XYZ file of C-alpha atoms in Angstrom:
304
model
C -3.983 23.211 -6.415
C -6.178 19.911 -6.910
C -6.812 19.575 -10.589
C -9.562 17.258 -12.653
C -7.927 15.139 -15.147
C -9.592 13.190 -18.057
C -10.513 9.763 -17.744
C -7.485 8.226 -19.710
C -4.846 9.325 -16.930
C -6.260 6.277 -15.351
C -4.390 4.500 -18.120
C -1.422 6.556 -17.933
C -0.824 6.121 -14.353
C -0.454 2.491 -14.542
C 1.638 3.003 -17.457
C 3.724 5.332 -16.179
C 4.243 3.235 -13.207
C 5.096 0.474 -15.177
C 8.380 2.667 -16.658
C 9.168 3.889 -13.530
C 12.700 5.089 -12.708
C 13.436 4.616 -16.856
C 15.736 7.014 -15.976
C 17.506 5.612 -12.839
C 16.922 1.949 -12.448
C 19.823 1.757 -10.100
C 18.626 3.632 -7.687
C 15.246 2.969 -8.015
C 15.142 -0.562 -7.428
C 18.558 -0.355 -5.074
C 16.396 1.619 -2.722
C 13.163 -1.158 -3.332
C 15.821 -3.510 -1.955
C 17.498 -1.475 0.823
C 14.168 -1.404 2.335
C 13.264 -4.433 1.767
C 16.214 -5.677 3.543
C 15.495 -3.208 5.904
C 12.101 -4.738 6.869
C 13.726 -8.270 6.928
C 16.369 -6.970 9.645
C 13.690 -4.680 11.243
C 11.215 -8.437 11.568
C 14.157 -10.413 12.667
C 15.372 -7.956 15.323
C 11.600 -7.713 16.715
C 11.655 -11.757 16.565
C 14.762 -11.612 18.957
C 13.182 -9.333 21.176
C 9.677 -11.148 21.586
C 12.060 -14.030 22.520
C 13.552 -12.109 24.937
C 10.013 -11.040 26.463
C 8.913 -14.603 27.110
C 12.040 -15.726 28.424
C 12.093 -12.540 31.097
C 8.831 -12.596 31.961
C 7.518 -15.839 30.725
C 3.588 -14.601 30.835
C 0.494 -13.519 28.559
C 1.543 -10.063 29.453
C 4.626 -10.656 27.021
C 3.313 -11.659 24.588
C 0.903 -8.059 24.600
C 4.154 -6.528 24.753
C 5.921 -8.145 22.548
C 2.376 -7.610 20.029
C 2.956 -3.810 21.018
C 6.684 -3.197 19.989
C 6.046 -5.028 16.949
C 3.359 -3.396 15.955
C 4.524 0.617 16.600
C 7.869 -0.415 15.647
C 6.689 -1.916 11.950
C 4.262 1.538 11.724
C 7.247 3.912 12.417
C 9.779 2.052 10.366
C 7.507 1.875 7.002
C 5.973 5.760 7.156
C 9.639 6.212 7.222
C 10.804 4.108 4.800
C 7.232 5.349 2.506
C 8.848 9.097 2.843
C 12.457 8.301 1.686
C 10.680 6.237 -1.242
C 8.332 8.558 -2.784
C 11.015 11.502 -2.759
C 13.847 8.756 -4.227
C 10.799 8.358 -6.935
C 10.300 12.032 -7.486
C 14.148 13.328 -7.556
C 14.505 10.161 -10.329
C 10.999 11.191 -12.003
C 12.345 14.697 -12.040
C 16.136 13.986 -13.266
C 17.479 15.151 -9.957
C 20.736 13.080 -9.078
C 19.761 10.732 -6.327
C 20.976 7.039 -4.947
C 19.401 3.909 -3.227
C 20.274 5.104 -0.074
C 17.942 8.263 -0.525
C 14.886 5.789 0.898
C 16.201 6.450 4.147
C 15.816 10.164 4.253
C 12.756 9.805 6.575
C 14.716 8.348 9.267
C 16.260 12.030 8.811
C 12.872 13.839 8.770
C 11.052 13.006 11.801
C 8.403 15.583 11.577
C 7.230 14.040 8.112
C 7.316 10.701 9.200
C 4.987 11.047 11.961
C 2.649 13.409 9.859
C 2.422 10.235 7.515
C 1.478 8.115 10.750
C -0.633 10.285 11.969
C -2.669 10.371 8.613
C -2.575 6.692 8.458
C -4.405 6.523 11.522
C -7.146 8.933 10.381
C -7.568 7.247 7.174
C -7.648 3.672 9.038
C -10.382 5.631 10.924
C -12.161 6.482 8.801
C -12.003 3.860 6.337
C -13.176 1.444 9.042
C -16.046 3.733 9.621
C -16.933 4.448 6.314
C -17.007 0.844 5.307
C -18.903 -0.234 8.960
C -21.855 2.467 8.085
C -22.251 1.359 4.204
C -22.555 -2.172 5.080
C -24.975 -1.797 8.143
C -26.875 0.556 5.457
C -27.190 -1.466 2.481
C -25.987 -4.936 3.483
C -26.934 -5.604 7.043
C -27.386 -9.519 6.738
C -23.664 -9.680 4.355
C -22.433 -7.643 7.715
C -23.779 -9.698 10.651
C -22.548 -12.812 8.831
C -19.215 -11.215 8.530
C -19.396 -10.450 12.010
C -20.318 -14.194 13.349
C -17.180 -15.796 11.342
C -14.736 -13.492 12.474
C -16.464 -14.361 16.410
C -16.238 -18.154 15.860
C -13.830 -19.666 18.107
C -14.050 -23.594 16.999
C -14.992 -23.891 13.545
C -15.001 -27.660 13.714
C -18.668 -26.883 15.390
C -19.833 -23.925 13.080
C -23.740 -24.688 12.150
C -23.321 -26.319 8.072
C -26.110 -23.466 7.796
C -23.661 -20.600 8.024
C -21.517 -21.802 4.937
C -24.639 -20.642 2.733
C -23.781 -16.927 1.456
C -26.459 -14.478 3.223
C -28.301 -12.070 1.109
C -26.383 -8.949 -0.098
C -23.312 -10.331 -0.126
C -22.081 -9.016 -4.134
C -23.604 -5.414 -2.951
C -21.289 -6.035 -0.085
C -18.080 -6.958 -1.888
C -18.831 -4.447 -4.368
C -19.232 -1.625 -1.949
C -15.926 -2.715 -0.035
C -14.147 -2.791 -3.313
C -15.251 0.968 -4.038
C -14.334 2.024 -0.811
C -10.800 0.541 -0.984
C -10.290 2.353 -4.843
C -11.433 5.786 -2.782
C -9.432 4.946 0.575
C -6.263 4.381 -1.983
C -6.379 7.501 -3.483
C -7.104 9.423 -0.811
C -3.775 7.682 0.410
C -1.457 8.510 -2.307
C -2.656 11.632 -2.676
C -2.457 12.601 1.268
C 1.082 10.646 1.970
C 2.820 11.995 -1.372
C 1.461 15.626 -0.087
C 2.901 14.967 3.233
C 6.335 13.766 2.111
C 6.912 16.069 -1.323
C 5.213 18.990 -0.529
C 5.306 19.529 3.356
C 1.668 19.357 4.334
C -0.273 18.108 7.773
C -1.944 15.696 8.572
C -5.498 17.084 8.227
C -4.635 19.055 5.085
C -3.699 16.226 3.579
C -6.907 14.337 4.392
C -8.881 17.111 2.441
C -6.436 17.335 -0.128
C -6.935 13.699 -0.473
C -10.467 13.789 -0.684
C -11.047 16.569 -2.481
C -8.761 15.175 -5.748
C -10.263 11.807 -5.180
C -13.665 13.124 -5.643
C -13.343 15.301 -8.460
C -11.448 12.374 -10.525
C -13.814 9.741 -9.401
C -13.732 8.022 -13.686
C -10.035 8.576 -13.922
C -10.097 5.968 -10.668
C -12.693 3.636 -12.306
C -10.309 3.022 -15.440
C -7.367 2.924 -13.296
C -9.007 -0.069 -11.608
C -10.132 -1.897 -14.602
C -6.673 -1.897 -16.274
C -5.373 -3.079 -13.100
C -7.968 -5.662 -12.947
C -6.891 -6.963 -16.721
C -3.256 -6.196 -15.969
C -3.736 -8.392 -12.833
C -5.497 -11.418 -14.909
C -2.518 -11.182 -17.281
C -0.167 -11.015 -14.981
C -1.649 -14.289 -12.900
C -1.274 -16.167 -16.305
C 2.570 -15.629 -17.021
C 3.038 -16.463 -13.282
C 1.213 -19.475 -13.283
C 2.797 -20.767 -16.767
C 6.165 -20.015 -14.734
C 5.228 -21.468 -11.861
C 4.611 -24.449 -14.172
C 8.068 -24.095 -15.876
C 9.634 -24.154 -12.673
C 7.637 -27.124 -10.794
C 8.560 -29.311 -13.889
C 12.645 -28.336 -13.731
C 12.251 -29.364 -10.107
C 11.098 -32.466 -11.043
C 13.496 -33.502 -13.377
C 16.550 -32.148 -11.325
C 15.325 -31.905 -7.332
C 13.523 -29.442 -5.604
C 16.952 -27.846 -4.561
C 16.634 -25.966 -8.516
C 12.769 -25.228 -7.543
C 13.754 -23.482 -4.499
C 17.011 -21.629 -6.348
C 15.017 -20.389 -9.300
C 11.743 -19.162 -7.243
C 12.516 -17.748 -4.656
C 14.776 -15.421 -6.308
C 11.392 -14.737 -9.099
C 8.842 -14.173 -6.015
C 11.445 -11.552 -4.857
C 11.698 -10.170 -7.954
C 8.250 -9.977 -8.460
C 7.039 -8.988 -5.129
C 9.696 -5.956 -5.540
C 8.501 -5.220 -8.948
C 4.868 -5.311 -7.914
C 5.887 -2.818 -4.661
C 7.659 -0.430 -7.154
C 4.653 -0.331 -9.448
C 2.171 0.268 -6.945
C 3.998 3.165 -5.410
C 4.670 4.267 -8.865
C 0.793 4.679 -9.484
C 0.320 6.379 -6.198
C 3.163 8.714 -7.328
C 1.890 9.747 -11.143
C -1.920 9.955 -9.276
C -0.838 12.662 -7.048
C 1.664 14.536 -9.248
C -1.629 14.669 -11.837
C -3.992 15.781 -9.512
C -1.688 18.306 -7.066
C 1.095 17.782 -7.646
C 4.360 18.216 -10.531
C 7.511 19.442 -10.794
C 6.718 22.697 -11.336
C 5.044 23.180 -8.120
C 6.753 25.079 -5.038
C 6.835 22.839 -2.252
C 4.319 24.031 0.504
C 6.284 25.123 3.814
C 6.669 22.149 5.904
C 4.512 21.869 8.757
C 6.764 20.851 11.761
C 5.206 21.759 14.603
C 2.034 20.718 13.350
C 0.100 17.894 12.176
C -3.235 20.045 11.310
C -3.925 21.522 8.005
């Protein structure tokens, strides 16, 4: 059932995400880490194997392959890791007993994981063309410009001319920005569907659409509190960043190094936990909750 909500649960979400896993900070933020570490291995594993590539076959051909394993193999490992996640958030959202090691219960639901790839695909998709017919609509020049950076091969002999910003460029950022806000909710609606409640691929898609669209102002204040919560945010990092960079100073850049990179971890997994948190309360507003019965899982099929 996709329900309208009132414009404040755009406030709530991001507060709610904020407290997060109140309940079960161990396991919450154990699992954060286990996949995090989990990536890390997953990245350093691939490295070894695009070294292997180039020493076997020593060509541009792998390199491709190298590109290709990395890139299916980092797709299949996060939808799975995204699936364990969101139900570790829900059992500890709901007061079920869970652990860390709950954020690897994709790798034991196969069918989920690639409904969750599947619909990532679609939504690329169709973000891409979304986004492509907007622009070529109402900001042709913004586009074409776009399009003859991204083309540039040397930019040490890019026309001066080209640095000027074309004509439509704020309608431009301002219609990319809109479309990202309705592309993320359409996400955390659709994966959080796929992974809690058993749905398919396309069902999911309309699911995702539909609540988007019916809770368009709840989205609106959602990203304007993230906006100020991001300003805010930027200012107690930089002041720390500050802190830091003067300690380093005055006792080597050994104690920079051991006092951030253990705070850009911290706040790069704190930052990863929020945003999935929002995602989470989003969906369990608009179709989801804990009183729900889970929809039969779809496992021979990735349609609706």
């Amino acid at each position: 059932m996709i329900r309208s909500v009132s414009a404040s649960a755009g406030v709530d979400w991001l507060k709610n995400a904020i407290n997060l896993g109140r309940g079960n900070p161990r396991a919450l933020f154990g699992g954060a880490a286990l996949a995090v570490v989990a990536m890390v291995a997953l990245m350093f594993g691939l490295g070894i194997v695009q070294g292997l590539l180039l020493a076997g076959m020593g060509s541009a051909g792998a390199m491709v392959a190298g590109m290709a394993v990395t890139m299916v193999a980092v797709v299949v490992v996060i939808s799975m890791l995204l699936v364990g996640f969101l139900r570790l958030v829900d059992d500890v959202e709901n007061g079920r007993p869970t652990s860390a090691g709950r954020v690897f219960a994709g790798f034991g639901d196969l069918g989920a994981s690639l409904r969750v790839i599947g619909f990532t695909l679609v939504l690329t998709l169709l973000q891409y063309a979304v986004l492509g017919l907007l622009l070529a609509v109402l900001a042709r020049d913004a586009l074409g410009w776009y399009a003859r950076m991204m083309t540039m091969s040397d930019p040490t002999t890019m026309d001066p001319a080209m640095l000027a910003l074309p004509d439509g460029i704020a309608l431009a950022m301002v219609v990319t920005v809109v479309v990202g806000l309705v592309m993320y909710a359409v996400q955390a609606i659709g994966a959080c569907q796929i992974a809690l409640k058993g749905r398919g691929v396309f069902g999911s898609v309309g699911d995702g659409l539909s609540g988007t669209f019916r809770n368009l102002l709840p989205l609106v204040v959602l990203l304007l509190v993230v906006i100020a919560a991001a300003i805010a945010v930027a200012i107690v990092a930089g002041i720390l960043a500050l802190v830091v960079g003067m300690l380093a100073k005055l006792a080597g850049a050994w104690l920079g190094l051991v006092l951030g990179v253990p705070l850009y971890l911290a706040f790069m997994l704190v930052l990863w936990v929020v945003g999935i948190g929002i995602a989470y309360h989003l969906w369990r507003d608009i179709c989801g909750g804990a009183d729900d019965a889970p929809l039969p899982v779809e496992a021979a099929s990735v349609g609706a």
